[in-house]
Amino acid sequence: MCESVDELTEAVLAKNDGLAASLRDELARRGVSVVNLLSSPGSGKTELLGRVLARAVRRGVPVAALTADLATENDADRLARSGAPVKQLLTDGLCHLEARQLRGHVESWLPVGTTLLFVENVGNLVCPAAYDLGESLRIVLMAVTEGEDKPLKYPTAFGSAHLVVLTKTDLAEPAGFDEAAFLAHVQRVNPGVEVVRSCARTDVGVDALLERVLAVRDGAPVHRPPLAPHPHGHEHGYVHESAGEDARGASGLAAERVS
């Protein structure tokens, strides 16, 4: 009997979830925390990540980064200026990363002693949101130039975030960005999630973001989103007590699971 598209999609996601859970356990034993960065193209995440990496290197943090794109090694070249070990992951047309790809690079490349690995996912807020990579922290970034309704348009991504970062805040006024509306939309799909404001050009938010990531690496409890990205893995201490009706509403709003 032929399987439906939905059944095949669920099978693929279930297999990925199993691999991600295994990878998460392996990384925990090695003392490595993975930060999965999701955003649309042009959000400014490469520039912001480069500054976070540079700050981490100056502080002596054993940090590394993988950056994923369909083509070119441009982002790896930019991030390498930070002084951190960086590797480009080319997806050959695939619009997202999967746990099997990350496992391969962790096994073959990750420098010994690394305790913090940033993964810059493919620029896309749809497909990457459905795939757990075995991360300790999922961060969704959005630029003020993208419009304040983005969380409502991409509820799976924002509803599965442990932290949200608003980028390019220096452009908020000329872009006519309504920050109050944006924050309300974020809370609708992910009640209680923290939003960090940033501007890479002026280093605003760089230290705050690095401190949040290091706290998670060191075992601090993390916000529990209504759409936790790894339901089959262990909980990692994600704590959030006030989900209630808003979280159930967010789950309903974000119920679509994409392939």
XYZ file of C-alpha atoms in Angstrom:
259
model
C 0.000 0.000 0.000
C 1.327 3.449 -0.903
C 1.960 5.783 1.984
C 0.458 9.255 1.952
C 2.661 12.341 1.758
C 1.783 13.128 5.382
C 2.832 9.647 6.501
C 6.133 9.914 4.643
C 6.760 13.353 6.106
C 6.083 12.116 9.632
C 8.394 9.145 9.071
C 11.207 11.426 7.894
C 10.723 13.774 10.846
C 10.531 10.888 13.322
C 13.806 9.475 12.000
C 15.414 12.894 12.282
C 14.097 13.317 15.842
C 15.650 9.994 16.828
C 19.019 10.948 15.386
C 18.807 14.369 17.033
C 18.059 12.861 20.443
C 21.032 10.515 20.107
C 23.296 13.370 18.997
C 22.115 15.541 21.881
C 23.023 12.835 24.371
C 26.426 12.341 22.744
C 27.176 16.070 22.761
C 26.101 16.377 26.390
C 28.593 13.663 27.336
C 31.285 15.606 25.491
C 30.317 18.882 27.158
C 29.254 20.551 23.894
C 26.240 22.875 23.638
C 24.773 23.543 20.184
C 23.021 26.803 19.304
C 20.765 26.581 16.232
C 20.242 29.978 14.553
C 17.165 30.346 12.319
C 16.137 33.372 10.266
C 15.088 34.619 6.860
C 17.796 35.629 4.361
C 19.041 39.140 5.047
C 18.214 39.199 8.748
C 21.793 40.105 9.641
C 22.489 36.874 11.518
C 25.906 36.314 9.890
C 27.161 39.759 10.922
C 25.763 39.369 14.428
C 27.169 35.848 14.770
C 30.591 37.049 13.630
C 30.642 39.634 16.390
C 29.470 37.137 19.007
C 32.188 34.701 17.906
C 34.855 37.403 18.075
C 33.736 38.364 21.569
C 33.776 34.721 22.657
C 37.285 34.222 21.249
C 38.567 37.275 23.129
C 37.112 35.830 26.332
C 38.792 32.471 25.768
C 35.571 30.531 25.149
C 36.211 27.271 23.207
C 33.759 28.144 20.429
C 33.263 27.031 16.818
C 30.700 27.587 14.070
C 29.114 25.729 11.178
C 27.346 27.804 8.561
C 24.947 26.326 6.002
C 24.101 27.624 2.546
C 22.913 26.190 -0.741
C 26.067 27.493 -2.438
C 29.260 29.570 -1.909
C 31.532 29.777 1.123
C 30.996 33.505 1.579
C 29.567 33.268 5.086
C 32.323 30.956 6.319
C 34.912 33.432 5.030
C 33.190 36.267 6.903
C 32.812 34.309 10.144
C 36.435 33.082 10.060
C 37.581 36.681 10.602
C 36.418 36.274 14.196
C 39.313 33.918 14.897
C 37.000 31.002 15.727
C 37.165 27.661 13.862
C 34.522 27.824 11.122
C 33.339 25.351 8.514
C 30.978 25.840 5.572
C 28.270 23.228 5.060
C 26.871 23.220 1.515
C 23.413 21.659 1.255
C 23.373 21.274 -2.565
C 19.868 22.674 -2.831
C 18.383 21.372 0.417
C 16.512 24.191 2.172
C 17.349 23.076 5.727
C 19.837 21.173 7.849
C 19.090 17.761 9.330
C 20.556 15.958 12.333
C 22.449 13.467 10.139
C 24.353 16.317 8.459
C 25.308 17.886 11.753
C 26.401 14.523 13.163
C 28.741 13.992 10.212
C 30.479 17.315 10.768
C 30.650 16.873 14.540
C 32.368 13.521 14.032
C 34.751 14.629 11.282
C 35.553 18.258 12.054
C 34.581 19.681 15.457
C 37.802 20.777 17.192
C 38.678 18.886 20.372
C 37.770 20.834 23.487
C 34.961 22.852 21.884
C 32.198 23.587 24.394
C 30.003 25.865 22.285
C 28.993 25.234 18.666
C 26.931 27.763 16.724
C 25.042 26.409 13.713
C 23.903 29.056 11.238
C 21.019 27.290 9.514
C 19.936 27.898 5.917
C 18.201 31.275 5.530
C 14.593 30.136 5.683
C 11.901 30.246 8.387
C 9.870 27.319 7.039
C 11.688 23.992 6.595
C 14.450 24.452 9.232
C 11.827 24.982 11.937
C 10.635 21.363 11.626
C 14.051 19.743 12.054
C 15.632 19.234 15.461
C 19.431 19.242 15.159
C 20.138 18.073 18.695
C 20.539 21.690 19.772
C 20.647 22.976 23.329
C 19.234 26.333 22.295
C 17.141 27.405 19.310
C 17.313 31.115 18.498
C 15.086 32.768 15.910
C 16.294 36.103 14.551
C 14.285 38.737 12.702
C 15.236 42.151 11.312
C 13.023 45.182 11.851
C 12.902 45.563 8.061
C 10.909 42.308 7.775
C 7.730 43.654 9.396
C 6.206 43.185 12.809
C 3.771 40.452 11.697
C 6.507 37.886 10.952
C 5.819 35.799 14.103
C 2.210 35.309 12.992
C 3.269 34.334 9.483
C 5.856 31.817 10.719
C 4.400 30.473 13.980
C 6.293 27.171 13.865
C 9.662 28.933 13.855
C 8.786 31.525 16.488
C 6.724 29.069 18.530
C 9.679 26.688 18.859
C 12.259 29.336 19.822
C 13.953 29.334 23.199
C 15.076 32.908 22.525
C 14.147 35.547 19.929
C 16.587 38.179 18.683
C 15.430 41.370 16.966
C 18.152 42.637 14.640
C 18.980 45.897 12.827
C 17.182 47.927 15.474
C 18.923 51.070 14.252
C 16.618 50.888 11.212
C 13.382 50.613 13.186
C 12.297 54.226 12.757
C 12.998 54.611 9.008
C 11.411 51.189 8.407
C 8.274 52.233 10.305
C 8.627 49.178 12.538
C 5.970 48.792 15.254
C 7.965 47.131 18.036
C 5.036 46.952 20.461
C 2.990 45.022 17.905
C 5.937 42.737 17.181
C 6.405 41.907 20.850
C 2.689 41.193 21.208
C 2.792 38.843 18.218
C 5.829 37.021 19.634
C 4.057 36.510 22.953
C 0.951 35.243 21.175
C 2.838 32.348 19.554
C 5.414 31.816 22.325
C 4.275 33.141 25.714
C 7.096 34.149 28.026
C 9.960 33.931 25.514
C 12.671 36.565 25.942
C 13.405 38.994 23.100
C 16.920 40.436 22.825
C 17.301 43.667 20.841
C 20.466 43.937 18.745
C 22.344 46.047 16.248
C 25.521 44.402 14.989
C 26.874 47.638 13.515
C 27.010 49.243 16.970
C 27.505 46.027 19.012
C 24.162 46.474 20.778
C 22.994 43.113 22.125
C 26.225 41.239 21.341
C 27.237 40.816 24.973
C 23.674 40.054 26.046
C 23.349 37.309 23.452
C 26.688 35.753 24.356
C 25.796 35.791 28.061
C 22.472 34.013 27.388
C 24.232 31.329 25.351
C 26.999 30.794 27.919
C 24.421 30.502 30.689
C 22.714 27.666 28.806
C 26.060 25.984 28.203
C 26.716 26.165 31.926
C 23.396 24.544 32.818
C 20.973 27.422 33.350
C 17.282 26.569 32.859
C 15.870 27.663 29.509
C 12.448 28.852 28.452
C 10.145 26.027 27.373
C 8.417 26.985 24.097
C 4.929 25.632 23.317
C 6.365 23.927 20.228
C 9.487 22.392 21.763
C 11.807 21.454 18.869
C 12.780 18.090 20.305
C 9.764 16.353 21.885
C 11.446 12.929 21.764
C 14.648 13.968 23.512
C 15.271 14.748 27.157
C 14.061 18.041 28.472
C 17.322 19.947 29.115
C 15.700 21.754 32.050
C 13.436 23.908 29.897
C 11.229 25.737 32.351
C 8.175 27.855 31.702
C 5.231 27.860 34.053
C 2.847 30.350 32.452
C 1.937 28.759 29.142
C -1.731 28.144 29.955
C -4.350 29.096 27.402
C -1.929 31.281 25.431
C 0.434 28.367 24.862
C -2.435 26.136 23.768
C -3.538 28.886 21.426
C -0.009 29.199 20.090
C 0.148 25.475 19.547
C -3.054 25.659 17.574
C -1.826 28.636 15.570
C 1.434 26.828 14.845
C 0.003 23.373 14.355
C 1.199 23.061 10.796
C 4.341 20.942 10.650
C 6.291 21.541 7.505
C 8.606 19.308 5.563
